[in-house]
Tab-separated table of C-alpha atoms in Angstrom:
chain	number	residue	atom	x	y	z
A	1	MET	CA	-71.655	57.157	29.798
A	2	TYR	CA	-68.921	58.235	28.116
A	3	SER	CA	-70.943	59.325	24.053
A	4	PRO	CA	-69.600	57.382	21.079
A	5	LYS	CA	-67.773	60.756	20.156
A	6	ALA	CA	-66.345	61.548	23.783
A	7	TYR	CA	-64.478	57.574	23.615
A	8	LEU	CA	-63.713	58.317	20.228
A	9	LYS	CA	-62.110	61.845	20.909
A	10	ASN	CA	-60.039	60.868	24.167
A	11	TYR	CA	-59.060	57.703	22.801
A	12	PHE	CA	-57.117	59.831	19.503
A	13	PHE	CA	-55.541	62.128	22.226
A	14	LEU	CA	-54.518	58.309	24.098
A	15	PHE	CA	-52.682	57.872	21.019
A	16	PHE	CA	-51.498	60.161	20.453
A	17	PHE	CA	-49.673	61.713	23.948
A	18	SER	CA	-48.157	58.286	23.951
A	19	SER	CA	-46.853	58.369	20.194
A	20	LEU	CA	-45.107	61.355	21.380
A	21	PHE	CA	-43.585	59.764	23.966
A	22	ILE	CA	-42.436	57.042	22.478
A	23	ILE	CA	-40.798	58.880	19.555
A	24	PHE	CA	-39.624	61.909	21.931
A	25	SER	CA	-37.684	59.231	24.288
A	26	ASN	CA	-36.416	56.734	21.829
A	27	LEU	CA	-34.778	59.734	20.410
A	28	ILE	CA	-33.444	61.584	23.197
A	29	ILE	CA	-32.570	59.012	24.927
A	30	ASP	CA	-31.298	56.904	21.638
A	31	PRO	CA	-30.274	53.929	23.599
A	32	GLN	CA	-27.556	52.696	20.267
A	33	GLY	CA	-26.486	55.648	19.188
A	34	ILE	CA	-28.215	56.149	16.056
A	35	PHE	CA	-29.953	59.750	15.845
A	36	ARG	CA	-27.340	61.523	17.950
A	37	ILE	CA	-29.200	64.693	18.547
A	38	VAL	CA	-28.434	65.627	21.843
A	39	GLU	CA	-25.583	63.914	24.578
A	40	ILE	CA	-26.606	64.336	28.477
A	41	ASP	CA	-24.752	63.380	31.023
A	42	ASN	CA	-27.155	60.835	33.668
A	43	ILE	CA	-29.573	61.161	30.789
A	44	ASN	CA	-28.467	59.277	27.831
A	45	PHE	CA	-24.543	59.686	27.293
A	46	GLN	CA	-23.032	56.563	28.297
A	47	LYS	CA	-25.133	54.259	25.994
A	48	PRO	CA	-24.576	50.409	28.091
A	49	LEU	CA	-26.971	48.374	25.432
A	50	MET	CA	-25.303	49.591	21.949
A	51	ASP	CA	-22.773	46.642	22.377
A	52	LYS	CA	-25.027	44.039	22.515
A	53	SER	CA	-28.278	45.249	20.328
A	54	GLY	CA	-27.446	48.103	18.028
A	55	LEU	CA	-23.338	47.753	17.372
A	56	ARG	CA	-23.817	46.734	13.279
A	57	LYS	CA	-26.723	49.362	13.019
A	58	PHE	CA	-24.454	51.848	14.370
A	59	LYS	CA	-21.117	51.038	12.552
A	60	SER	CA	-22.866	51.337	9.028
A	61	ILE	CA	-24.786	54.098	9.577
A	62	GLU	CA	-20.575	55.711	10.672
A	63	ILE	CA	-19.232	54.507	7.658
A	64	GLU	CA	-22.162	55.792	5.392
A	65	GLU	CA	-21.766	59.353	6.822
A	66	GLY	CA	-17.808	58.905	6.887
A	67	ASP	CA	-15.099	60.044	4.821
A	68	TYR	CA	-12.789	56.947	4.891
A	69	ASP	CA	-10.561	55.302	2.113
A	70	THR	CA	-9.315	52.570	4.570
A	71	ILE	CA	-11.259	49.798	6.695
A	72	ILE	CA	-10.487	47.860	9.178
A	73	LEU	CA	-12.216	44.357	9.038
A	74	GLY	CA	-12.865	41.459	11.711
A	75	THR	CA	-13.904	40.160	14.715
A	76	SER	CA	-13.060	41.799	18.242
A	77	ARG	CA	-10.171	40.822	18.797
A	78	VAL	CA	-10.128	44.316	16.085
A	79	ALA	CA	-12.205	45.918	17.444
A	80	ASN	CA	-10.434	46.120	20.630
A	81	GLY	CA	-6.963	46.235	19.573
A	82	LEU	CA	-6.211	48.269	16.354
A	83	ASP	CA	-5.912	51.939	16.969
A	84	PRO	CA	-6.578	53.412	13.249
A	85	SER	CA	-5.098	56.172	14.380
A	86	SER	CA	-2.097	54.192	14.174
A	87	VAL	CA	-2.689	53.485	10.510
A	88	GLN	CA	-0.759	56.072	7.767
A	89	SER	CA	-3.640	57.070	5.779
A	90	SER	CA	-4.238	60.158	3.524
A	91	LYS	CA	-7.798	59.861	4.962
A	92	LYS	CA	-9.315	58.681	7.936
A	93	VAL	CA	-9.616	54.688	8.474
A	94	TYR	CA	-12.304	53.212	10.454
A	95	ASN	CA	-12.160	50.134	12.776
A	96	ALA	CA	-15.137	48.561	11.625
A	97	GLY	CA	-14.809	45.517	13.922
A	98	LEU	CA	-17.830	43.550	15.225
A	99	ASN	CA	-18.254	41.088	17.826
A	100	GLY	CA	-18.846	37.611	17.260
A	101	SER	CA	-18.164	37.982	13.293
A	102	ASN	CA	-17.497	35.593	11.320
A	103	MET	CA	-15.642	36.075	7.287
A	104	TYR	CA	-19.495	36.258	5.632
A	105	GLU	CA	-20.659	39.127	7.274
A	106	ILE	CA	-17.299	40.707	7.080
A	107	GLY	CA	-17.951	40.590	3.451
A	108	ARG	CA	-21.225	41.782	3.460
A	109	ILE	CA	-19.699	44.946	5.117
A	110	PHE	CA	-16.736	45.126	2.907
A	111	GLN	CA	-19.075	45.399	-0.103
A	112	PHE	CA	-20.765	47.984	1.846
A	113	SER	CA	-18.190	49.873	2.589
A	114	HIS	CA	-17.087	49.693	-1.229
A	115	GLN	CA	-20.259	50.581	-2.398
A	116	VAL	CA	-20.561	53.642	-0.051
A	117	GLN	CA	-16.834	55.129	-0.703
A	118	PRO	CA	-14.329	53.452	-2.658
A	119	LEU	CA	-11.176	52.118	-0.926
A	120	LYS	CA	-8.136	52.523	-1.363
A	121	SER	CA	-7.073	49.984	1.708
A	122	VAL	CA	-8.353	47.285	3.342
A	123	ILE	CA	-6.755	45.333	6.644
A	124	ILE	CA	-7.929	42.537	7.696
A	125	GLY	CA	-7.456	40.191	11.648
A	126	LEU	CA	-8.428	37.119	10.304
A	127	ASP	CA	-9.470	33.867	13.454
A	128	PHE	CA	-9.662	30.977	12.920
A	129	VAL	CA	-13.084	30.657	14.900
A	130	SER	CA	-14.290	33.207	12.263
A	131	PHE	CA	-14.462	30.872	9.649
A	132	SER	CA	-16.432	28.549	11.401
A	133	GLY	CA	-20.601	27.965	10.552
A	134	GLN	CA	-22.528	28.167	7.567
A	135	PRO	CA	-22.623	32.023	6.838
A	136	ARG	CA	-25.093	33.773	8.631
A	137	VAL	CA	-25.858	37.245	10.227
A	138	ARG	CA	-25.970	38.405	13.904
A	139	GLY	CA	-27.340	40.692	16.484
A	140	ASP	CA	-28.761	43.510	14.376
A	141	PHE	CA	-26.830	43.261	11.337
A	142	SER	CA	-30.121	42.250	9.454
A	143	SER	CA	-31.513	45.580	10.437
A	144	SER	CA	-28.201	47.674	9.644
A	145	LEU	CA	-27.338	49.044	6.520
A	146	PHE	CA	-24.752	46.593	5.803
A	147	ALA	CA	-27.761	44.363	5.075
A	148	ASN	CA	-29.135	46.501	2.491
A	149	LYS	CA	-31.559	48.943	4.701
A	150	SER	CA	-32.534	51.978	4.218
A	151	LYS	CA	-31.541	54.518	6.831
A	152	TYR	CA	-34.869	55.831	7.096
A	153	GLU	CA	-36.807	52.543	7.307
A	154	ILE	CA	-33.990	52.193	10.257
A	155	TYR	CA	-34.368	55.487	12.206
A	156	PHE	CA	-38.459	54.412	11.150
A	157	LYS	CA	-38.516	51.369	13.978
A	158	ASN	CA	-36.291	52.637	15.997
A	159	VAL	CA	-38.574	55.672	16.902
A	160	PHE	CA	-41.491	54.049	17.004
A	161	SER	CA	-40.493	50.619	18.727
A	162	GLY	CA	-41.782	49.202	21.519
A	163	GLN	CA	-38.968	47.460	22.353
A	164	GLN	CA	-36.469	50.284	21.757
A	165	LEU	CA	-38.995	52.152	24.445
A	166	ILE	CA	-37.937	49.395	26.696
A	167	SER	CA	-33.762	50.115	25.948
A	168	SER	CA	-34.355	53.940	26.223
A	169	TRP	CA	-35.474	53.544	29.254
A	170	LYS	CA	-33.066	50.769	30.788
A	171	THR	CA	-30.702	53.395	29.286
A	172	PHE	CA	-32.076	56.284	31.139
A	173	GLN	CA	-31.855	54.648	34.416
A	174	PHE	CA	-28.665	53.070	33.880
A	175	ASN	CA	-27.213	57.065	33.757
A	176	HIS	CA	-29.792	57.979	36.164
A	177	LYS	CA	-28.134	56.041	38.383
A	178	GLY	CA	-24.536	57.735	37.414
A	179	ASN	CA	-22.970	54.348	36.254
A	180	LYS	CA	-20.359	54.025	33.322
A	181	VAL	CA	-19.804	52.151	30.070
A	182	ASN	CA	-16.751	50.845	30.926
A	183	ALA	CA	-15.935	50.874	27.266
A	184	VAL	CA	-16.739	53.527	24.548
A	185	TYR	CA	-16.405	53.695	20.962
A	186	THR	CA	-13.894	56.466	19.450
A	187	PRO	CA	-15.233	58.756	16.191
A	188	GLU	CA	-13.801	56.025	14.398
A	189	GLY	CA	-15.203	52.705	15.594
A	190	PHE	CA	-12.089	52.008	17.530
A	191	ARG	CA	-13.403	50.344	21.512
A	192	THR	CA	-11.173	51.498	24.181
A	193	THR	CA	-11.349	50.561	27.291
A	194	LYS	CA	-11.153	52.383	30.383
A	195	SER	CA	-9.801	49.819	32.905
A	196	VAL	CA	-8.981	46.402	32.381
A	197	ALA	CA	-9.527	43.750	35.690
A	198	PRO	CA	-5.935	42.153	36.194
A	199	PHE	CA	-6.164	39.063	34.367
A	200	ASN	CA	-5.161	36.301	37.032
A	201	LYS	CA	-5.603	32.435	37.554
A	202	LYS	CA	-8.861	32.656	38.300
A	203	LYS	CA	-9.952	34.170	34.763
A	204	PHE	CA	-7.402	32.439	33.079
A	205	THR	CA	-9.781	29.088	34.589
A	206	GLN	CA	-12.883	30.670	33.345
A	207	LYS	CA	-11.938	31.878	30.265
A	208	LEU	CA	-10.076	28.308	29.402
A	209	ARG	CA	-12.910	26.052	29.657
A	210	TYR	CA	-14.701	28.868	27.239
A	211	ASN	CA	-12.470	28.511	24.720
A	212	PHE	CA	-11.816	25.022	24.954
A	213	ILE	CA	-15.465	24.428	24.325
A	214	ARG	CA	-15.562	27.051	21.236
A	215	TYR	CA	-13.248	24.877	19.937
A	216	GLN	CA	-14.554	21.595	20.161
A	217	ARG	CA	-18.201	23.608	18.297
A	218	VAL	CA	-15.911	24.859	15.706
A	219	ASP	CA	-16.510	23.561	11.774
A	220	TYR	CA	-15.011	25.217	9.912
A	221	GLN	CA	-16.858	25.792	6.400
A	222	GLN	CA	-15.598	26.056	2.835
A	223	SER	CA	-18.969	28.819	2.640
A	224	GLN	CA	-16.592	31.198	4.821
A	225	LEU	CA	-13.396	30.320	3.194
A	226	LYS	CA	-15.205	31.436	-0.053
A	227	ALA	CA	-16.326	35.349	1.531
A	228	PHE	CA	-12.840	35.487	2.303
A	229	GLU	CA	-11.605	34.604	-1.288
A	230	ASP	CA	-14.231	36.975	-2.587
A	231	ILE	CA	-12.414	40.171	-0.689
A	232	VAL	CA	-9.351	39.182	-2.171
A	233	SER	CA	-10.211	38.939	-5.626
A	234	HIS	CA	-11.803	41.575	-5.338
A	235	CYS	CA	-9.206	43.815	-3.900
A	236	LEU	CA	-6.899	42.663	-6.510
A	237	GLU	CA	-8.926	43.785	-9.176
A	238	ASN	CA	-9.618	47.209	-8.501
A	239	ASN	CA	-6.478	48.237	-6.902
A	240	ILE	CA	-7.270	47.769	-3.609
A	241	LYS	CA	-4.377	47.668	-1.286
A	242	LEU	CA	-5.503	44.432	1.095
A	243	TYR	CA	-3.451	43.720	3.973
A	244	LEU	CA	-3.955	40.635	6.182
A	245	PHE	CA	-2.744	39.489	9.427
A	246	ILE	CA	-3.673	36.465	11.461
A	247	SER	CA	-4.742	37.690	15.131
A	248	PRO	CA	-1.773	36.927	17.755
A	249	ILE	CA	-3.973	34.582	20.777
A	250	HIS	CA	-2.651	34.086	23.940
A	251	ILE	CA	-1.138	30.162	23.993
A	252	GLN	CA	-3.750	29.175	26.154
A	253	ASN	CA	-6.017	29.634	23.581
A	254	LEU	CA	-3.404	27.629	21.606
A	255	GLU	CA	-3.395	24.930	24.273
A	256	ALA	CA	-7.106	25.036	24.550
A	257	MET	CA	-7.091	24.442	20.276
A	258	ARG	CA	-4.787	21.096	20.899
A	259	ILE	CA	-6.371	19.053	23.158
A	260	ALA	CA	-9.851	20.155	21.438
A	261	GLY	CA	-8.120	18.065	18.692
A	262	GLN	CA	-8.876	21.194	16.770
A	263	PHE	CA	-4.754	22.314	15.767
A	264	PRO	CA	-4.593	19.843	12.578
A	265	MET	CA	-8.005	21.262	11.251
A	266	PHE	CA	-6.462	25.264	12.449
A	267	GLU	CA	-3.331	24.528	10.685
A	268	ARG	CA	-5.159	22.939	7.594
A	269	TRP	CA	-6.980	26.577	7.512
A	270	LYS	CA	-3.798	28.676	7.190
A	271	LYS	CA	-3.096	26.731	4.215
A	272	ASP	CA	-6.606	27.340	2.479
A	273	LEU	CA	-5.334	30.724	3.310
A	274	VAL	CA	-2.147	30.781	1.643
A	275	ASN	CA	-3.643	29.332	-1.274
A	276	VAL	CA	-6.347	31.545	-1.994
A	277	ILE	CA	-4.128	34.265	-2.115
A	278	GLU	CA	-1.767	31.911	-4.137
A	279	LYS	CA	-5.161	31.779	-6.696
A	280	ALA	CA	-5.727	35.001	-6.914
A	281	HIS	CA	-2.354	36.137	-7.810
A	282	ASN	CA	-1.798	33.270	-10.522
A	283	ASN	CA	-5.853	34.488	-12.095
A	284	LEU	CA	-5.286	38.142	-11.626
A	285	GLY	CA	-1.472	38.979	-11.573
A	286	LEU	CA	1.477	40.354	-9.381
A	287	SER	CA	0.394	44.066	-10.194
A	288	ASN	CA	-1.066	44.187	-6.021
A	289	GLN	CA	0.596	41.561	-3.962
A	290	VAL	CA	-0.922	41.041	-0.842
A	291	ASP	CA	1.525	38.950	2.132
A	292	LEU	CA	-0.566	37.585	4.776
A	293	TRP	CA	0.986	37.811	8.005
A	294	ASP	CA	0.719	34.895	11.151
A	295	PHE	CA	1.034	36.512	14.287
A	296	THR	CA	0.545	32.600	15.933
A	297	GLY	CA	2.765	30.408	17.555
A	298	TYR	CA	5.142	30.170	20.807
A	299	ASN	CA	6.632	33.839	20.301
A	300	SER	CA	7.735	36.635	22.607
A	301	ILE	CA	4.352	38.438	22.677
A	302	THR	CA	2.077	35.303	22.538
A	303	THR	CA	3.618	32.835	25.978
A	304	GLU	CA	3.352	35.920	28.244
A	305	ASP	CA	3.133	34.427	32.027
A	306	ILE	CA	-0.020	34.274	33.382
A	307	PRO	CA	-0.662	36.063	37.253
A	308	ASN	CA	-1.636	33.643	40.133
A	309	VAL	CA	-4.720	34.828	41.380
A	310	ASP	CA	-2.758	36.828	44.359
A	311	GLN	CA	-1.106	39.297	41.943
A	312	LYS	CA	-3.021	42.125	40.818
A	313	TYR	CA	-0.957	43.216	37.693
A	314	HIS	CA	-1.998	43.696	34.514
A	315	LEU	CA	-0.959	41.494	31.631
A	316	LYS	CA	1.326	43.122	29.513
A	317	GLY	CA	-0.282	42.495	25.966
A	318	TYR	CA	-3.630	41.566	26.642
A	319	ILE	CA	-6.644	42.117	27.625
A	320	ASP	CA	-7.833	38.012	28.197
A	321	SER	CA	-6.627	36.025	26.819
A	322	ASP	CA	-8.883	36.243	23.115
A	323	HIS	CA	-7.946	39.913	23.538
A	324	TYR	CA	-4.776	42.023	22.119
A	325	ARG	CA	-4.011	45.467	23.925
A	326	PRO	CA	-3.617	48.266	21.620
A	327	GLU	CA	0.275	48.456	22.489
A	328	VAL	CA	-0.461	45.040	20.482
A	329	GLY	CA	-2.081	46.315	18.495
A	330	ASN	CA	0.395	49.100	17.525
A	331	LEU	CA	3.066	46.506	16.426
A	332	ILE	CA	0.738	44.812	14.374
A	333	ILE	CA	0.033	48.042	12.235
A	334	GLU	CA	4.233	48.631	11.949
A	335	LEU	CA	4.105	45.485	10.804
A	336	VAL	CA	1.559	44.468	8.252
A	337	VAL	CA	1.115	48.481	7.307
A	338	ASN	CA	3.672	50.405	7.704
A	339	ARG	CA	6.051	48.100	7.240
A	340	ASN	CA	8.276	49.577	10.151
A	341	ARG	CA	10.588	46.612	11.979
A	342	GLN	CA	13.584	47.683	11.360
A	343	LYS	CA	12.948	51.136	12.502
A	344	LYS	CA	10.633	49.812	16.108
A	345	ALA	CA	13.345	48.391	18.345
A	346	ASN	CA	10.479	47.405	20.789
A	347	ILE	CA	8.899	44.707	17.952
A	348	PRO	CA	10.297	41.300	19.103
A	349	GLN	CA	12.183	40.072	15.360
A	350	ASP	CA	10.064	36.533	16.638
A	351	PHE	CA	6.581	38.650	16.870
A	352	GLY	CA	5.178	38.024	12.696
A	353	VAL	CA	6.074	36.349	9.869
A	354	ILE	CA	5.029	36.435	6.346
A	355	ILE	CA	3.615	33.353	5.034
A	356	ASN	CA	3.285	31.693	1.215
A	357	GLN	CA	3.415	28.954	-0.704
A	358	ASN	CA	7.468	28.915	-0.057
A	359	ASN	CA	7.641	28.808	3.375
A	360	ILE	CA	4.050	27.495	4.847
A	361	HIS	CA	5.295	23.758	5.347
A	362	GLN	CA	8.106	24.742	7.251
A	363	HIS	CA	6.631	27.174	9.514
A	364	LEU	CA	4.018	24.897	10.559
A	365	LYS	CA	6.569	22.507	11.736
A	366	LYS	CA	8.592	25.199	13.262
A	367	ILE	CA	5.267	26.073	15.378
A	368	ARG	CA	4.866	22.491	16.358
A	369	SER	CA	8.576	22.428	17.310
A	370	ASP	CA	8.219	25.570	19.361
A	371	GLN	CA	4.733	23.263	20.426
A	372	GLN	CA	6.602	20.857	21.585
A	373	ARG	CA	10.081	22.937	23.559
A	374	TYR	CA	7.586	25.302	25.257
A	375	HIS	CA	6.146	22.022	26.868
A	376	GLN	CA	9.441	20.372	28.107
A	377	ASN	CA	10.565	24.217	29.280
A	378	TYR	CA	6.946	24.844	30.958
A	379	PRO	CA	5.890	21.891	32.178
A	380	GLN	CA	4.359	22.863	34.757
A	381	VAL	CA	1.948	25.514	32.225
A	382	ILE	CA	0.960	22.686	30.720
A	383	ASP	CA	-0.132	20.570	33.805
A	384	ASP	CA	-2.327	23.582	34.858
A	385	ILE	CA	-3.791	23.706	32.058
A	386	GLU	CA	-4.860	20.495	30.890
A	387	GLU	CA	-5.714	19.896	34.847
A	388	VAL	CA	-8.404	22.541	34.305
A	389	LEU	CA	-9.912	20.922	31.390
A	390	ARG	CA	-10.063	17.353	32.942
A	391	LYS	CA	-13.252	16.237	34.952
A	392	ASP	CA	-14.253	18.324	37.591
A	393	GLU	CA	-14.975	15.859	40.694
A	394	LYS	CA	-17.056	18.280	42.465
A	395	SER	CA	-19.916	19.193	39.406
A	396	HIS	CA	-18.914	15.519	37.762
A	397	SER	CA	-19.121	17.659	34.558
A	398	TYR	CA	-17.346	16.498	31.553
A	399	LEU	CA	-14.882	18.017	29.470
A	400	VAL	CA	-11.594	15.866	28.943
A	401	PRO	CA	-10.692	12.171	30.364
A	402	SER	CA	-9.152	12.540	33.414
A	403	ILE	CA	-6.028	11.233	32.063
A	404	LYS	CA	-2.850	12.515	30.820
A	405	LEU	CA	-2.597	14.070	27.007
A	406	ALA	CA	-0.169	14.097	24.801
A	407	SER	CA	1.460	17.257	23.704
A	408	LEU	CA	0.746	16.287	19.618
């Protein structure tokens, strides 16, 4: 029988070496790219869990440790579409776009970034869905530097966490099997995708159903608009150059929005954005003019045809109907930031309009007119979209009434 002294001794050694194992594993495997002590092929080089459980911590540390005077803010659309290397700047540009972020989160990231190092320029890609719901944070935001956590607190929790040990084990298994993540982040926060599966009619149907349900649930909130207003005012007050644009979603999304009954709210949102900017200009002067570009609508980029199921080619401008490719992102940067439409012959003349109080009503009217014209010229495309969103007779899952839906 063990004596109490021997038992305590064995317990101590077990606890000590178990703790060492946890610390060593979490430090070396580093599933969320926080410590970056070493990167080894087939051990920890690939980070399959970072997108889901560590991106906000990772990017907050990157921003604090980096030397940036320009930051890109927005959802996964800018994270996938805007390459910081395409922005003309005296210093480095960092892409702080985050999957599923809302304006409240974006405002918090802006505040943190400007505290770390005074910013000269801010680029924001605006999305209607990011103005939905009450102010909230997602994923690991609450445990990141964005939420005023200290770096040492983050390190401590990630070193001694049992949950982190599970993530380390999953990351090791993924690497040991020789698997490769399809998307990696550059040192400037840009999400690069190695290969993109063809976006054919089958994926089109899946994405359309998803977007339709998402638009049905949009709950546009003035509190989210207030977060946007605070960014605009702060930039004007502190002479920070602000570049704003509304992301060029594929017309599949516009049609899903129309059928979901949210198109009028989408138009109101654009009017509200214009009003916020106009109010800030009136209150603070025009020394730092802020333009708002709108890339939505029925233009040369957003109306790209969806390939049939048996066709294997990729969309030229989109990864899918939500995310535009860097090639489109480069056009946005040339127009919004570099102001080079005349120098770039490959930029369609109908892609991108600066909207303000003088033209917003006419602009919205034109989009409505373009929508009707598109419906008339491509009735089969609209029929296909509406057919997907009718009642599924096999599963009896209700989406929209199985009757012809009005265009507007």
